[in-house]
Structures are given as C-alpha cells and as structure tokens.
Short mmCIF file of C-alpha atoms and ligand atoms in Angstrom, two decimals:
data_model
loop_
_atom_site.label_atom_id
_atom_site.label_comp_id
_atom_site.label_asym_id
_atom_site.label_seq_id
_atom_site.Cartn_x
_atom_site.Cartn_y
_atom_site.Cartn_z
CA MET A 24 -49.39 35.55 59.30
CA VAL A 25 -50.27 33.64 56.00
CA ALA A 26 -47.94 30.72 55.05
CA ALA A 27 -46.94 30.65 51.51
CA ARG A 28 -48.10 27.39 50.00
CA ALA A 29 -46.22 26.01 46.99
CA SER A 30 -48.18 24.33 44.57
CA SER A 31 -47.27 22.50 41.17
CA VAL A 32 -49.41 21.22 38.56
CA VAL A 33 -48.47 18.64 36.25
CA LEU A 34 -49.70 18.85 32.83
CA GLN A 35 -50.28 15.54 30.99
CA PRO A 36 -50.09 15.57 27.13
CA THR A 37 -53.24 15.09 25.63
CA ARG A 38 -53.61 12.14 23.27
CA LYS A 39 -53.17 14.17 20.39
CA GLN A 40 -50.08 15.59 21.61
CA ARG A 41 -48.65 11.94 22.47
CA LYS A 42 -49.29 10.92 19.12
CA LEU A 43 -47.40 13.96 17.73
CA LEU A 44 -44.33 13.30 20.14
CA LYS A 45 -44.37 9.70 19.14
CA ARG A 46 -44.44 10.52 15.41
CA LYS A 47 -41.66 12.88 15.89
CA ALA A 48 -39.20 10.49 17.80
CA LYS A 49 -39.95 7.87 14.94
CA VAL A 50 -38.82 10.49 12.30
CA ARG A 51 -35.66 11.27 14.50
CA GLU A 52 -35.04 7.58 14.67
CA LYS A 53 -35.46 7.09 10.91
CA ARG A 54 -33.11 10.12 10.31
CA LYS A 55 -30.50 9.00 12.60
CA SER A 56 -30.32 5.25 10.92
CA MET A 57 -30.48 6.91 7.35
CA LYS A 58 -27.54 9.00 8.56
CA GLU A 59 -25.69 6.00 10.03
CA LYS A 60 -26.45 4.12 6.93
CA LYS A 61 -24.69 6.76 4.68
CA LEU A 62 -21.70 6.91 6.90
CA LYS A 63 -21.21 3.15 6.96
CA GLU A 64 -21.44 2.81 3.16
CA LYS A 65 -18.72 5.64 2.86
CA SER A 66 -16.57 3.79 5.23
CA ASN A 67 -16.41 0.22 3.78
CA VAL A 68 -18.69 -1.01 6.59
CA THR A 69 -19.97 -4.41 5.27
CA PRO A 70 -22.39 -6.46 7.54
CA LEU A 71 -19.15 -8.35 8.86
CA VAL A 72 -17.61 -5.14 10.19
CA THR A 73 -20.71 -3.36 11.72
CA LYS A 74 -20.11 -3.97 15.20
CA TYR A 75 -16.47 -2.68 14.84
CA TRP A 76 -17.99 0.54 13.27
CA PHE A 77 -19.82 1.12 16.34
CA GLN A 78 -16.28 0.75 18.12
CA ARG A 79 -14.82 3.47 15.74
CA TYR A 80 -13.64 5.91 18.35
CA ASP A 81 -11.97 3.36 20.34
CA LEU A 82 -10.15 2.03 17.28
CA PHE A 83 -9.16 5.55 16.31
CA SER A 84 -9.76 8.48 18.53
CA LYS A 85 -9.44 10.85 15.54
CA TYR A 86 -11.73 8.79 13.40
CA ASP A 87 -13.90 11.89 12.39
CA VAL A 88 -10.92 13.49 11.10
CA GLY A 89 -11.03 11.22 8.14
CA ILE A 90 -9.44 7.77 9.20
CA LYS A 91 -9.98 5.19 6.54
CA LEU A 92 -10.23 1.43 6.95
CA ASP A 93 -10.82 -1.69 4.60
CA GLU A 94 -12.94 -4.53 5.73
CA GLU A 95 -10.07 -6.61 7.14
CA GLY A 96 -8.64 -3.30 8.73
CA TRP A 97 -11.92 -2.89 10.63
CA PHE A 98 -11.64 -6.14 12.41
CA SER A 99 -8.01 -6.35 12.84
CA VAL A 100 -6.77 -2.92 13.82
CA THR A 101 -5.46 -2.70 17.47
CA PRO A 102 -7.83 -0.36 19.54
CA GLU A 103 -5.80 2.89 20.09
CA GLU A 104 -5.92 2.64 23.85
CA ILE A 105 -4.17 -0.73 23.58
CA ALA A 106 -1.65 0.19 20.68
CA SER A 107 -0.57 3.27 22.87
CA SER A 108 -0.17 1.41 25.95
CA GLN A 109 2.05 -1.19 23.91
CA ALA A 110 4.09 1.54 22.58
CA ARG A 111 4.53 3.47 25.59
CA ARG A 112 6.63 0.53 27.03
CA PHE A 113 9.15 1.53 24.37
CA ALA A 114 9.12 5.31 24.66
CA GLY A 115 12.46 6.57 23.37
CA ALA A 116 13.48 3.55 21.67
CA GLY A 117 15.32 3.50 18.38
CA VAL A 118 13.68 1.47 15.39
CA VAL A 119 10.50 -0.39 15.73
CA ILE A 120 9.41 -3.12 13.25
CA ASP A 121 5.94 -3.45 12.86
CA ALA A 122 5.72 -6.59 10.85
CA PHE A 123 1.99 -6.71 10.12
CA SER A 124 1.22 -3.10 10.09
CA GLY A 125 -2.45 -3.07 8.55
CA VAL A 126 -3.99 0.29 8.36
CA GLY A 127 -1.63 1.60 10.83
CA GLY A 128 -3.20 1.06 14.38
CA ASN A 129 0.07 0.33 15.93
CA ALA A 130 2.69 1.96 13.72
CA ILE A 131 0.99 5.11 14.46
CA GLN A 132 1.12 4.67 18.24
CA PHE A 133 5.00 3.55 18.09
CA ALA A 134 5.89 6.33 15.88
CA LYS A 135 4.52 8.80 18.62
CA VAL A 136 6.84 7.70 20.94
CA CYS A 137 9.84 6.07 19.49
CA HIS A 138 12.42 7.35 17.11
CA HIS A 139 11.41 5.42 13.88
CA VAL A 140 9.10 2.64 12.63
CA VAL A 141 9.35 0.48 9.78
CA ALA A 142 5.80 -0.74 8.91
CA VAL A 143 5.97 -3.88 6.64
CA GLU A 144 2.58 -4.82 5.00
CA ILE A 145 1.80 -7.41 2.45
CA ASP A 146 -1.21 -5.63 1.01
CA PRO A 147 -0.64 -2.22 -1.04
CA LYS A 148 -3.86 -1.13 -0.44
CA LYS A 149 -3.52 -1.31 3.39
CA VAL A 150 -0.13 0.65 2.91
CA ALA A 151 -1.95 3.44 1.25
CA LEU A 152 -4.63 3.53 4.16
CA ALA A 153 -2.04 3.33 6.74
CA SER A 154 -0.01 6.21 5.10
CA HIS A 155 -3.22 8.39 4.99
CA ASN A 156 -3.86 7.58 8.58
CA ALA A 157 -0.50 8.28 9.90
CA LYS A 158 -0.95 11.79 8.31
CA ILE A 159 -3.94 12.37 10.40
CA TYR A 160 -1.90 11.84 13.57
CA GLY A 161 1.08 13.84 11.99
CA VAL A 162 3.50 11.01 12.42
CA GLN A 163 4.05 9.95 8.64
CA ASP A 164 7.47 11.46 8.52
CA LYS A 165 8.63 8.89 11.28
CA ILE A 166 7.51 5.76 9.44
CA ASP A 167 8.79 4.05 6.65
CA PHE A 168 6.25 1.88 4.75
CA VAL A 169 7.45 -1.46 2.90
CA VAL A 170 5.08 -3.28 0.81
CA GLY A 171 6.06 -6.83 1.15
CA ASP A 172 6.12 -10.00 2.88
CA PHE A 173 7.56 -9.99 6.23
CA PHE A 174 9.06 -13.49 5.85
CA GLN A 175 10.87 -12.20 2.62
CA VAL A 176 11.98 -8.87 3.95
CA ALA A 177 12.86 -9.89 7.42
CA PRO A 178 16.68 -10.87 6.74
CA PHE A 179 17.23 -7.49 5.31
CA LEU A 180 15.78 -5.58 8.51
CA LYS A 181 17.67 -4.19 11.44
CA GLY A 182 15.45 -2.94 14.58
CA ASP A 183 15.45 -2.67 18.29
CA VAL A 184 11.95 -4.18 18.61
CA VAL A 185 9.97 -6.27 16.42
CA PHE A 186 6.10 -6.22 17.05
CA LEU A 187 3.91 -8.84 15.76
CA SER A 188 0.30 -8.75 15.03
CA PRO A 189 -0.47 -11.17 12.35
CA PRO A 190 -3.91 -12.40 11.01
CA TRP A 191 -5.85 -14.52 13.37
CA GLY A 192 -8.07 -16.10 10.81
CA GLY A 193 -10.76 -13.40 10.74
CA PRO A 194 -13.52 -12.75 13.42
CA SER A 195 -14.12 -16.48 13.73
CA TYR A 196 -11.08 -16.95 15.79
CA LYS A 197 -13.15 -16.99 18.84
CA ALA A 198 -14.83 -19.96 17.93
CA LYS A 199 -11.75 -22.04 19.11
CA GLU A 200 -11.55 -22.79 22.97
CA ASN A 201 -7.80 -22.88 22.88
CA PHE A 202 -6.43 -20.71 20.14
CA THR A 203 -2.83 -22.65 19.56
CA LEU A 204 -0.14 -20.84 17.54
CA ASP A 205 -0.39 -23.11 14.61
CA LEU A 206 -3.86 -21.13 13.72
CA LEU A 207 -1.95 -17.92 12.99
CA LYS A 208 -1.54 -16.77 9.39
CA PRO A 209 0.39 -16.76 7.03
CA LYS A 210 2.64 -19.06 9.14
CA ASP A 211 2.47 -20.70 12.63
CA GLY A 212 3.76 -18.55 15.61
CA HIS A 213 6.82 -20.64 16.09
CA SER A 214 8.31 -20.01 12.64
CA LEU A 215 7.32 -16.30 13.06
CA PHE A 216 8.90 -16.02 16.35
CA GLN A 217 12.13 -17.44 15.02
CA VAL A 218 12.21 -15.16 11.80
CA ALA A 219 11.72 -12.12 14.17
CA GLN A 220 14.33 -13.42 16.76
CA ALA A 221 16.87 -13.18 14.05
CA ILE A 222 16.35 -9.40 14.09
CA THR A 223 16.05 -8.68 17.89
CA PRO A 224 15.25 -10.61 21.27
CA ASN A 225 12.96 -7.73 21.85
CA ILE A 226 9.69 -9.01 20.33
CA VAL A 227 6.01 -8.30 21.01
CA MET A 228 3.23 -10.51 19.90
CA PHE A 229 -0.21 -9.48 19.93
CA LEU A 230 -2.47 -12.42 20.60
CA PRO A 231 -6.33 -13.47 20.50
CA ARG A 232 -7.90 -13.52 24.03
CA ASN A 233 -8.22 -17.30 23.64
CA VAL A 234 -4.74 -18.02 22.90
CA ASP A 235 -2.92 -20.96 24.66
CA VAL A 236 -0.92 -18.68 26.93
CA LEU A 237 1.44 -21.45 28.06
CA GLN A 238 2.46 -22.40 24.39
CA ALA A 239 3.13 -18.60 23.71
CA SER A 240 5.14 -18.45 26.84
CA GLU A 241 7.20 -21.21 25.88
CA LEU A 242 8.65 -19.40 22.94
CA SER A 243 10.92 -17.79 25.20
CA TRP A 244 12.81 -21.09 25.64
CA LEU A 245 13.90 -20.70 21.82
CA SER A 246 16.72 -18.41 23.23
CA SER A 247 19.23 -19.54 25.51
CA PRO A 248 19.04 -18.33 28.30
CA PRO A 249 15.47 -18.20 27.91
CA LEU A 250 14.15 -14.53 27.10
CA ASP A 251 12.51 -12.75 29.81
CA ILE A 252 8.65 -12.64 29.45
CA GLU A 253 5.47 -10.73 30.56
CA VAL A 254 2.01 -11.54 29.58
CA GLU A 255 -0.50 -8.61 29.49
CA GLU A 256 -4.35 -8.82 29.15
CA ASN A 257 -5.68 -5.92 27.00
CA LEU A 258 -9.16 -4.64 28.02
CA VAL A 259 -11.11 -1.78 26.49
CA HIS A 260 -14.13 -0.52 28.81
CA GLY A 261 -13.52 -3.48 30.76
CA ARG A 262 -13.84 -6.01 27.84
CA LEU A 263 -10.75 -8.17 27.02
CA LYS A 264 -9.81 -7.60 23.65
CA GLY A 265 -6.22 -9.56 23.18
CA ILE A 266 -3.18 -10.73 24.96
CA THR A 267 0.29 -9.13 24.60
CA VAL A 268 3.29 -11.26 25.32
CA TYR A 269 6.37 -9.15 25.55
CA PHE A 270 9.68 -11.12 25.11
CA GLY A 271 13.24 -9.74 25.82
CA ASP A 272 13.54 -6.35 27.38
CA SER A 273 10.26 -4.63 27.35
CA LYS A 274 11.33 -1.30 28.97
CA LEU A 275 13.96 -0.36 26.08
CA CYS A 276 15.01 3.05 26.31
CA LEU A 277 17.73 3.30 23.64
P1 LIG B 316 -13.03 -9.33 18.22
O1 LIG B 316 -13.02 -10.25 19.26
O2 LIG B 316 -13.27 -9.77 16.78
O3 LIG B 316 -14.07 -8.17 18.60
O4 LIG B 316 -11.83 -8.33 17.97
P2 LIG B 316 -14.80 -7.80 19.68
O5 LIG B 316 -15.74 -6.51 19.62
O6 LIG B 316 -14.12 -7.75 20.91
O7 LIG B 316 -15.86 -8.90 19.77
P3 LIG B 316 -16.87 -9.54 20.84
O8 LIG B 316 -16.56 -10.94 21.01
O9 LIG B 316 -16.70 -8.76 22.20
O10 LIG B 316 -18.22 -9.45 20.18
C1 LIG B 316 -11.20 -7.60 19.28
C2 LIG B 316 -9.70 -7.22 18.81
O11 LIG B 316 -9.00 -8.15 18.32
C3 LIG B 316 -9.97 -6.35 17.53
O12 LIG B 316 -10.37 -4.90 17.68
C4 LIG B 316 -8.70 -6.26 17.00
O13 LIG B 316 -7.73 -5.40 17.56
C5 LIG B 316 -8.29 -7.57 17.38
N1 LIG B 316 -8.25 -8.69 16.22
C6 LIG B 316 -9.36 -9.22 16.03
N2 LIG B 316 -8.97 -10.00 14.70
C7 LIG B 316 -9.90 -11.03 14.03
C8 LIG B 316 -7.51 -9.91 14.47
C9 LIG B 316 -6.70 -10.36 13.56
O14 LIG B 316 -6.98 -11.27 12.75
N3 LIG B 316 -5.55 -10.02 13.72
C10 LIG B 316 -4.97 -8.98 14.51
N4 LIG B 316 -3.86 -8.82 14.66
N5 LIG B 316 -5.83 -8.62 15.37
C11 LIG B 316 -7.15 -8.91 15.43
N1 LIG B 317 -1.63 -4.08 13.90
C1 LIG B 317 -2.51 -3.65 12.78
C2 LIG B 317 -3.35 -4.99 12.19
C3 LIG B 317 -2.67 -6.16 11.59
S1 LIG B 317 -3.72 -7.09 11.14
C4 LIG B 317 -3.12 -2.65 12.83
O1 LIG B 317 -3.53 -2.01 14.28
O2 LIG B 317 -3.69 -1.78 12.10
C5 LIG B 317 -2.52 -8.16 10.17
C6 LIG B 317 -2.14 -7.70 8.78
O3 LIG B 317 -1.10 -8.70 8.32
C7 LIG B 317 -3.07 -7.62 7.63
O4 LIG B 317 -3.39 -6.26 7.17
C8 LIG B 317 -2.58 -8.44 6.48
O5 LIG B 317 -2.67 -7.87 5.33
C9 LIG B 317 -1.12 -8.53 6.93
N2 LIG B 317 -0.45 -9.71 6.23
C10 LIG B 317 -0.73 -10.91 6.15
N3 LIG B 317 0.30 -11.69 5.85
C11 LIG B 317 1.41 -10.73 5.74
C12 LIG B 317 2.91 -11.11 5.43
N4 LIG B 317 3.42 -12.04 5.00
N5 LIG B 317 3.78 -9.86 5.57
C13 LIG B 317 3.36 -8.80 5.96
N6 LIG B 317 2.06 -8.46 6.21
C14 LIG B 317 1.13 -9.41 6.15
#
C-alpha cells in the first residue's frame, strides 16, 4: 500500500511583487486618510477635537445617520452608553430637566425612557443641533427645548429630576489633580446645586473623573435631613470618563 503524502509549497512573492504590494498599501492608506480628512472637515472636527471624533460611535451610536456637533459639543457630550445608564435609573419618570443640554446627548436618552424632557441650553446653535439629533433618535416630540440661561429660567421650571452637566472648563480640566466644585462654569457647584434644589431634591450631577468626591457628596448636607446619595464611576471600554452623583431618589418611577 502506498501512503498519500501531503505536501505544501509556500510561494514567496518576488521582490517586484513585494514592491507592488507595498505601493498598493501606501495608496490605500493615503486614500483612507484623505477620506477621514474630508469627513472630519464636514463634521466641525478641529485639531482640538480630533480625538473625540475617533470616539464618535461611543458618543452617538447613530453617528452615521447624520448626527451633528460643534466644537464644544464634541468634547462635552456624554457618551451614549453613560447617558443611557444615567437615564435608565429614571425610567418612567415624569419630567426631567436637562439644565445644560448641549447637543443633546443626555436629553435624547432621558426622552427615550421618561415621559418628558425640558432641555435648557444657553447657546441657540447647540439647541438647533440637539433638536436635529433628537429627530435622528425619533424623540424630538418628547423634548421641549428652551434657549436660555439655566440660572435665569430655573425659578420658572417644574420637574421631577434635574440633570446637571455644566461646562468643566474645556478638555484642560484634567490638568487639576483635585477638581473642586468652584471650577465648574458658569457658576460654582454649590450655587448650581442650590438653584436645582429649589426645583426638586432629585438631582443628578455629571462631574469630571478627578472631581473632589467628598466635596461633591457634602452637597447632600444642604438639605435637612441630608439627601440620599450615590456616587457612580462611568466607564467606556474600561476607561473612566466621569463621575455621576445621584442625590435624592435615584429610582423614581412616577
Ligand atoms: P476627556 O477626558 O476630555 O476625554 O472627556 P477622554 O477621551 O476621556 O480623554 P483622555 O484623558 O482619555 O485622553 C471625557 C468625557 O468627559 C467626554 O466624552 C465628555 O462626556 C465629558 N466632558 C469633557 N468635558 C471637557 C466636559 C465638559 O466641559 N462638560 C461636561 N458636561 N462634560 C465634559
Ligand atoms: N450633557 C450635554 C453636554 C453639556 S456641556 C450633552 O450630552 O450633549 C455644557 C453645556 O452647557 C454647553 O453646551 C454650554 O453651552 C451650556 N451652558 C453654559 N452655560 C449655561 C447656562 N448658564 N445655562 C444653560 N446652558 C449653559
């Protein structure tokens, strides 16, 4: 009997073929980077926000459907996975006030699970972007957009939850070893909390990952008896992005 013997021959590309493959890879790389450059130019991607553009699908899973952001929106929007988990705690709640709604990252997720959202934003251009983005997620009818300064309009607002994600002072916030609440914009965290407290004790603050957690927790003492509080670390792909502090009743089902 003759045993069948398997044999394989590995063909090495010739020098000429290797050169050709290299050239093709280079052309592909160049085309890819030109395509990215064009896409970035179309999407307000300045050098400051390029790194956030690479995270675009973490920011909005429906990015490719036509999501629009401006420069501040790029570096401030709450990544969808975080915004969605923040909102899910209030599933079924009545009215959520998103006091600094930016381009809509949080407002959209609240609108998906709550009855109604009042989204306050001082910059009319961002309100237009948020309204456009809300349409993409099919929740525009559940959000009332208010162009205004939260500190001015707060006395006229009624709601069951107030969500606070104020400006942290730009991407350089992380240069601080300990981010204290006086660094929040446009007013310090203490004043902001008091304004929100006049609306409801159910307050959520989205804060930098280097925030002074003890100082943030102490805001609960502005109420008597002190508000219940829960501090949550928010990660995306295992990387810490921010800290959420829930005051009051974080499992509202109204
Ligand atoms: P980051 O720390 O600037 O980015 O923002 P990244 O990619 O984590 O940086 P690196 O250090 O890993 O290189 C992280 C997240 O914080 C952003 O996606 C926003 O959700 C949020 N964020 C950042 N800024 C500057 C602000 C802000 O000013 N206000 C609010 N509300 N959120 C912000
Ligand atoms: N959570 C938002 C991002 C908020 S960034 C999102 O996911 O898209 C903070 C926003 O607060 C910015 O858009 C800024 O224009 C807005 N802002 C700053 N001062 C304000 C004020 N006094 N009242 C309302 N909005 C304000």
